[in-house]
Tab-separated table of C-alpha atoms in Angstrom:
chain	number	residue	atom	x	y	z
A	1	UNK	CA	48.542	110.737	-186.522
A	2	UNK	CA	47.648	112.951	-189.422
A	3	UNK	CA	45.142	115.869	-190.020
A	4	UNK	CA	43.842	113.665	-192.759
A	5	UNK	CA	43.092	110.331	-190.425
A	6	UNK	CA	41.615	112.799	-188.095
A	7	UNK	CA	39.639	115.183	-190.201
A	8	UNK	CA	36.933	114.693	-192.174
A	9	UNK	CA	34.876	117.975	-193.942
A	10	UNK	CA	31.553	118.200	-195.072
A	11	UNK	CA	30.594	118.176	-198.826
A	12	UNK	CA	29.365	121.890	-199.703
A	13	UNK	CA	25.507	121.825	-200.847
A	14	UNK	CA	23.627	124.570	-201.728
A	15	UNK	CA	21.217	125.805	-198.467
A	16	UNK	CA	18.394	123.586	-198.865
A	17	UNK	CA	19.709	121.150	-201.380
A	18	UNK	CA	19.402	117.540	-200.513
A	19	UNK	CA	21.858	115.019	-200.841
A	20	UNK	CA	24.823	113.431	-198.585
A	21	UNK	CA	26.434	115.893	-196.281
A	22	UNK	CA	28.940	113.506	-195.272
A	23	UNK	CA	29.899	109.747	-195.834
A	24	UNK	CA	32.039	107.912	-194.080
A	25	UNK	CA	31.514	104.146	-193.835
A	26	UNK	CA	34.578	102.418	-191.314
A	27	UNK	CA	36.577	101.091	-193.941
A	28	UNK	CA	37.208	104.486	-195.445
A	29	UNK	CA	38.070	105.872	-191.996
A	30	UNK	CA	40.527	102.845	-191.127
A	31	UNK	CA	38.896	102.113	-187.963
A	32	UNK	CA	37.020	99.177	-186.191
A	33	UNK	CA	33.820	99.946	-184.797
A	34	UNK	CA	32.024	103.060	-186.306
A	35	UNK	CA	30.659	104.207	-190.065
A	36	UNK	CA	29.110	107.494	-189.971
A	37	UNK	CA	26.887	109.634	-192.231
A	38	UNK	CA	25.199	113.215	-192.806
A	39	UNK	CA	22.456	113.299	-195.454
A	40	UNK	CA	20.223	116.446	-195.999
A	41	UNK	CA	16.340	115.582	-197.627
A	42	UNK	CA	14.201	117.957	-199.184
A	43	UNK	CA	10.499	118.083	-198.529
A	44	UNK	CA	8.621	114.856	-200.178
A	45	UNK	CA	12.009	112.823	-200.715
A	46	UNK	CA	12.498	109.310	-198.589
A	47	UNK	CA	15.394	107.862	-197.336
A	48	UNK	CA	15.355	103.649	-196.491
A	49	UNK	CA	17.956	102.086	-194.678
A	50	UNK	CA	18.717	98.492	-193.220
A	51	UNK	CA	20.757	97.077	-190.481
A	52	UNK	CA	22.303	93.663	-191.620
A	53	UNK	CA	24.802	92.957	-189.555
A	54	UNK	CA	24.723	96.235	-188.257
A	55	UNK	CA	22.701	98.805	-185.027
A	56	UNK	CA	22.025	102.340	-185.921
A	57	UNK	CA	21.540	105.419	-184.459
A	58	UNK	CA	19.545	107.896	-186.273
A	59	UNK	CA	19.556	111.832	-185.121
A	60	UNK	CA	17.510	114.233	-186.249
A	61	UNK	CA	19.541	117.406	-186.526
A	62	UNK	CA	16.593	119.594	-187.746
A	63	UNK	CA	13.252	119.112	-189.688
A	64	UNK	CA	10.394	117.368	-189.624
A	65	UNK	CA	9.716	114.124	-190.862
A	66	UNK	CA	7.588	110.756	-191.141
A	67	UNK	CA	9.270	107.824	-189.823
A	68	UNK	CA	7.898	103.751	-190.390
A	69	UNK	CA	10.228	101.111	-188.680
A	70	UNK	CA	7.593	98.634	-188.614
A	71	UNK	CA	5.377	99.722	-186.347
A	72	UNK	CA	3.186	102.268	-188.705
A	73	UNK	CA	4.919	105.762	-189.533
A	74	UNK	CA	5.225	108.420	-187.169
A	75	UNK	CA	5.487	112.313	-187.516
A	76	UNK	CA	8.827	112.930	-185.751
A	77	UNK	CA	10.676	116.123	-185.467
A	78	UNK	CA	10.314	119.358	-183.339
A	79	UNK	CA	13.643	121.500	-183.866
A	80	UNK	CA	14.415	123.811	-186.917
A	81	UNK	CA	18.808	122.825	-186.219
A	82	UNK	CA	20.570	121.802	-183.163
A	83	UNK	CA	20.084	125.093	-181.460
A	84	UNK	CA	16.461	124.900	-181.547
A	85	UNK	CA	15.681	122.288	-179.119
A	86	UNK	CA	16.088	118.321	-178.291
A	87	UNK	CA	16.774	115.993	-180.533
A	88	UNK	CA	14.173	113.205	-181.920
A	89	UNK	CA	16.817	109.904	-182.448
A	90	UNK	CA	15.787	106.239	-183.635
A	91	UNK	CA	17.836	103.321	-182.338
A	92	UNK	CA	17.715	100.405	-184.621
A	93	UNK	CA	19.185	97.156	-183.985
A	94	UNK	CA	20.755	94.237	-186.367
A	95	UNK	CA	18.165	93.221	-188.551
A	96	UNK	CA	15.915	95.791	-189.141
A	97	UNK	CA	14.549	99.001	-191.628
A	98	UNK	CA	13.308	102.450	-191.724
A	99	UNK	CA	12.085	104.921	-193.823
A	100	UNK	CA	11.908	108.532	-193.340
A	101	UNK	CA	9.917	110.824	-195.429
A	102	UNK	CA	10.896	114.275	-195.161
A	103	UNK	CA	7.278	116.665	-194.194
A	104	UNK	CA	10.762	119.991	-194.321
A	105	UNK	CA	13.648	120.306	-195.020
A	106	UNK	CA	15.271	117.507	-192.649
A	107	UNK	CA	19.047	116.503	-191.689
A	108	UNK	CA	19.839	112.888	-190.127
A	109	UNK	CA	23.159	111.826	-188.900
A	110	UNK	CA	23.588	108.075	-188.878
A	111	UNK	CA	26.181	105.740	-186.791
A	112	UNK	CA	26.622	102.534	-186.992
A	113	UNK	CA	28.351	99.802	-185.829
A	114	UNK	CA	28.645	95.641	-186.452
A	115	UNK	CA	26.452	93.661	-184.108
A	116	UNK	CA	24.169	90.600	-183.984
A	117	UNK	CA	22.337	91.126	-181.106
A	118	UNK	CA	18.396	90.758	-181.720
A	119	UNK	CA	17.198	93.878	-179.594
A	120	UNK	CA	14.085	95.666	-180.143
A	121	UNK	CA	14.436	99.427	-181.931
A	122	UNK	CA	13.016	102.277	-179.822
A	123	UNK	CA	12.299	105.868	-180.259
A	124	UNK	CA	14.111	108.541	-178.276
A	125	UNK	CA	11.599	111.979	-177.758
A	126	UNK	CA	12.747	115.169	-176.551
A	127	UNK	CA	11.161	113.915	-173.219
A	128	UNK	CA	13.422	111.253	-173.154
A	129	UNK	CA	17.003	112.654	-173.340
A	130	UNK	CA	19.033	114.005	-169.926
A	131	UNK	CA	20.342	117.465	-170.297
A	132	UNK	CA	22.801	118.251	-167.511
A	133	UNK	CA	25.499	121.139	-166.854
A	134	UNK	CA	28.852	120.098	-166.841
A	135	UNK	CA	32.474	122.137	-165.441
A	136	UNK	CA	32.358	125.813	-164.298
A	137	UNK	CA	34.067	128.889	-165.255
A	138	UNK	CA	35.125	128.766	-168.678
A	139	UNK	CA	34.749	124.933	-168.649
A	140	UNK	CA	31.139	124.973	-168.630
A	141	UNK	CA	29.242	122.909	-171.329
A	142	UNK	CA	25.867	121.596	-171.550
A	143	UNK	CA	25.520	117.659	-171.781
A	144	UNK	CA	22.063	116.239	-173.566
A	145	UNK	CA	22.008	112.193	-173.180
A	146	UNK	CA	20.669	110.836	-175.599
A	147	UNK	CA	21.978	107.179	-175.370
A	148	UNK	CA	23.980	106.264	-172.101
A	149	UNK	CA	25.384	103.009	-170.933
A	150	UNK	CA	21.794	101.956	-169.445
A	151	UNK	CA	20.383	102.240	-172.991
A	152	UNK	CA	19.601	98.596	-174.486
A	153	UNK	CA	21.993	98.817	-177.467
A	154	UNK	CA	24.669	96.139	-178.170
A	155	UNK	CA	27.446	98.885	-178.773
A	156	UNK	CA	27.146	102.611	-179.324
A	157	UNK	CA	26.261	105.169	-176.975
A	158	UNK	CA	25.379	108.670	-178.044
A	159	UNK	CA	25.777	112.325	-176.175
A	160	UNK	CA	25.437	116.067	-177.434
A	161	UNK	CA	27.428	118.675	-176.161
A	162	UNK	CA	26.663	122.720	-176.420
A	163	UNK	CA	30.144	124.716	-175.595
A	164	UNK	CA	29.611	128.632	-175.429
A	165	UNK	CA	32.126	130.443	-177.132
A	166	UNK	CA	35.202	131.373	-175.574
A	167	UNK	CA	34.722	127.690	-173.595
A	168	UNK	CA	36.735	124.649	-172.989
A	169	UNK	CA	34.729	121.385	-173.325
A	170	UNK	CA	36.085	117.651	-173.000
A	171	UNK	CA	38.324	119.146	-170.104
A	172	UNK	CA	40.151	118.184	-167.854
A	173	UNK	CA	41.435	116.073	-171.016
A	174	UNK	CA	40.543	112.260	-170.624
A	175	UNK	CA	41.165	109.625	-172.786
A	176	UNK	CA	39.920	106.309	-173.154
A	177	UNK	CA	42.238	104.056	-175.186
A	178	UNK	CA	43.078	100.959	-173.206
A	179	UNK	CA	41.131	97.958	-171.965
A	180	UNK	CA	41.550	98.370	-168.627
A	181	UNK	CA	37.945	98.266	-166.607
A	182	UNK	CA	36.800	99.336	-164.817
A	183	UNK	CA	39.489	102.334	-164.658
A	184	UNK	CA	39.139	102.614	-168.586
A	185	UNK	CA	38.193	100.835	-171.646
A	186	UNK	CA	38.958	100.976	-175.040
A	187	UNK	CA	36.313	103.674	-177.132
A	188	UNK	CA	36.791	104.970	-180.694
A	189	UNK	CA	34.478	108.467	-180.936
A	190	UNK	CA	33.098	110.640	-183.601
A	191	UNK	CA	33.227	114.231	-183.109
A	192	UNK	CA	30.244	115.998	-185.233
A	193	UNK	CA	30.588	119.912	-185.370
A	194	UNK	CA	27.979	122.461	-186.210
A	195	UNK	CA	27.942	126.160	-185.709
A	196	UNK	CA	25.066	128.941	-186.112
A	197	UNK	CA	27.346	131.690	-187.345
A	198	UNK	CA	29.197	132.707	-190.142
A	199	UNK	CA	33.191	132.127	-189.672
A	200	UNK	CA	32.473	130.369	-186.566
A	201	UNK	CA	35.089	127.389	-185.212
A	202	UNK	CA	36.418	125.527	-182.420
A	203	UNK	CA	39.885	124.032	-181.724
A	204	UNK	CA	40.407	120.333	-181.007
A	205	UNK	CA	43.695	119.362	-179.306
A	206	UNK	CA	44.653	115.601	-180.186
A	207	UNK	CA	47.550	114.685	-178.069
A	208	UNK	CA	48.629	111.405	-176.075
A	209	UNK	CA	51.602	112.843	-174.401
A	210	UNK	CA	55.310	110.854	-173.331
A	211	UNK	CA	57.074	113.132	-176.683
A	212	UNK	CA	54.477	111.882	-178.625
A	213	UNK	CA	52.966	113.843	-181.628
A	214	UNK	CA	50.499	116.534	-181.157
A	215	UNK	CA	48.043	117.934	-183.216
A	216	UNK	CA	45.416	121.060	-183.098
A	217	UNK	CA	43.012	120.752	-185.872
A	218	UNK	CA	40.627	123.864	-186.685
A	219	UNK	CA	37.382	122.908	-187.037
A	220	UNK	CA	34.226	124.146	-188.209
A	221	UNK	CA	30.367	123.758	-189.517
A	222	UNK	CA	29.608	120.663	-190.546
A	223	UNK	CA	33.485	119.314	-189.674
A	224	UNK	CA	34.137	115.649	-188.250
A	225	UNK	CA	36.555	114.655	-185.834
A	226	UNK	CA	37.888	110.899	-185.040
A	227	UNK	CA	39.512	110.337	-181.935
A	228	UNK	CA	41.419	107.046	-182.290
A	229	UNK	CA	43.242	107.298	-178.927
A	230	UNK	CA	44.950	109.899	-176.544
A	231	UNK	CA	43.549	112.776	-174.946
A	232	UNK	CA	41.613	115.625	-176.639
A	233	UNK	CA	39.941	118.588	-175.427
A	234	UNK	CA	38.204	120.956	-177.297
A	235	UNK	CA	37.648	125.329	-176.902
A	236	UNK	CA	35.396	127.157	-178.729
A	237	UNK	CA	36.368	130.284	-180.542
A	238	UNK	CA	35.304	133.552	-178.778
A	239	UNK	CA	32.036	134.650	-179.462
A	240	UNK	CA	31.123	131.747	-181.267
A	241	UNK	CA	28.869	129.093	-179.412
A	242	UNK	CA	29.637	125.577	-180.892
A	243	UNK	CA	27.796	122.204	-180.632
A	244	UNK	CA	29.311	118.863	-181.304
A	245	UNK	CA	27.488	115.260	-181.432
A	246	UNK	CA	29.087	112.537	-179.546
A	247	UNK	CA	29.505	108.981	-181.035
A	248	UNK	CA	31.309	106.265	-179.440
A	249	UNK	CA	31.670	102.399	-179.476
A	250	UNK	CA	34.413	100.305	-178.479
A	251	UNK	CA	35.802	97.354	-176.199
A	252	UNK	CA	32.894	97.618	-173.533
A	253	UNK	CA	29.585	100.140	-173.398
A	254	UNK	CA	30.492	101.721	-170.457
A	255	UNK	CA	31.970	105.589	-170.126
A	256	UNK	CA	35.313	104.594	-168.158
A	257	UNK	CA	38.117	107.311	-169.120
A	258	UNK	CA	41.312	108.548	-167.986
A	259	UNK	CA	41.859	112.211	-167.132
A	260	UNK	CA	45.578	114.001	-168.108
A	261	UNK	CA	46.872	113.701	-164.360
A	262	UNK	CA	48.443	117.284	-164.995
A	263	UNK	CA	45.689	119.209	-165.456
A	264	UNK	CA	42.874	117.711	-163.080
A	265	UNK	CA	43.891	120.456	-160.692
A	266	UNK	CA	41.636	122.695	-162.828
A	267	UNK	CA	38.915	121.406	-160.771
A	268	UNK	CA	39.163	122.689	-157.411
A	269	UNK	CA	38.978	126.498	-159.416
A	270	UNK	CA	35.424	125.951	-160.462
A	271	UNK	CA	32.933	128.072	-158.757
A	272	UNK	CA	29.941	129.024	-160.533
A	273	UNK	CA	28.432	127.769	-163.997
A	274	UNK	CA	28.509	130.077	-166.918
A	275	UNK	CA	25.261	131.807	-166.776
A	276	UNK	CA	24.595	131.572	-170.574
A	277	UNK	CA	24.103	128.276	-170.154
A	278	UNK	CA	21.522	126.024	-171.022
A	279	UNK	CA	22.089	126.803	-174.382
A	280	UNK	CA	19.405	125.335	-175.005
């Protein structure tokens, strides 16, 4: 495990100039299950995709849009960036389209996955997503559901997660790299970073224990983390809150993980939430 398998930065645009933010389909990334993209439009531009072979997942990180899927377009969009609010998301199974016509500025990340399944795409509001606190202490995050297990997809689920600075998030450290249900199963994820500040970053420790390699990668706005296997937790630097989007798919669509037997302990110390959270 390298920084490069595990890494992945964000091309550098100008502020407000469109054009892909990040593209990685699965065959770059040497993986099974996931493709993943960033794309930024500018007011009056329109995006079209397609899902042969493929489901989606479309998330509106900021900016308001107009969105057709074959059922007549709809005005979607509420939050200026991912520290304004909910998110607006489009699930779109094998066999489908969309367009989206950008009424701002807009960004979309897009996952995808193979399936066949013939399921019926769906709109997710910012009435329809969970949020939840997680941890305590200086574990405390901020969960927002946006697709869980009980979603009708074929394969991916999909999960945002708001870490004040200074906090630990994914912790205890779990991992979920074996078939082994219902204990565990077998889940490749996407991490998706972005930050609100200047110089702001986060630390993700990749690790899978037994003497073998570690790694620590440093990661900031706009960053993208694959988690292959192992454990890995993540802290935010000091004064600097971070957010990261969740994507996962794998050997069964269920959330089944292992936890680093050495530092569950950690739990019985929690007392109180952080009080800055929600962060939003």
């Amino acid at each position: 495990m390298n920084e490069s398998e595990s890494l992945v930065h964000s091309a550098t645009l100008p502020k407000g100039q469109a054009g892909e933010l990040l593209q990685l389909p699965r065959q770059k990334a040497n993986w099974e299950w996931m493709s993943f993209f960033v794309r930024r439009l500018s007011p009056g531009d329109t995006y079209k995709a397609q899902t042969d072979g493929e489901e989606a997942v479309f998330v509106l990180l900021g900016g308001n849009c107009q969105t057709d899927w074959g059922e007549g377009a709809k005005k979607i969009g509420k939050r200026k960036n991912v520290f304004d609010g909910y998110p607006y998301a489009l699930y779109l199974p094998a066999g489908n389209e969309v367009t989206f016509t950008a009424e701002t500025t807009c960004e979309i990340a897009e996952c995808r996955a193979p399936s066949q399944a013939r399921l019926k795409p769906k709109l997710i509001t910012p009435d329809d997503v969970v949020s939840s606190l997680r941890g305590g202490g200086n574990v405390s995050r901020q969960i927002v559901d946006i697709m869980t297990p009980a979603f009708p997809a074929d394969k991916l689920m999909v999960v945002e997660v708001y870490t004040p600075g200074g906090n630990w998030s994914s912790y205890p450290p779990h991992k979920h790299d074996v078939h082994n249900p219902p204990a565990e199963v077998d889940l490749d994820e996407i991490y998706y970073y972005r930050m609100n500040q200047e110089n702001a970053f986060a630390f993700q420790h990749l690790y899978s224990g037994q003497g073998a390699v570690e790694r620590t990668l440093k990661t900031r706005d706009g960053d993208a983390v694959l988690v292959r296997s192992g454990y890995h937790p993540v802290v935010a630097g000091p004064g600097y809150d971070v957010y990261y989007l969740n994507f996962l798919a794998g050997s069964s669509r269920v959330m089944a993980v292992t936890e680093d037997p050495q530092h569950v302990w950690i739990r019985s110390s929690w007392k109180e939430t952080d009080p800055r959270l929600p962060l939003v």
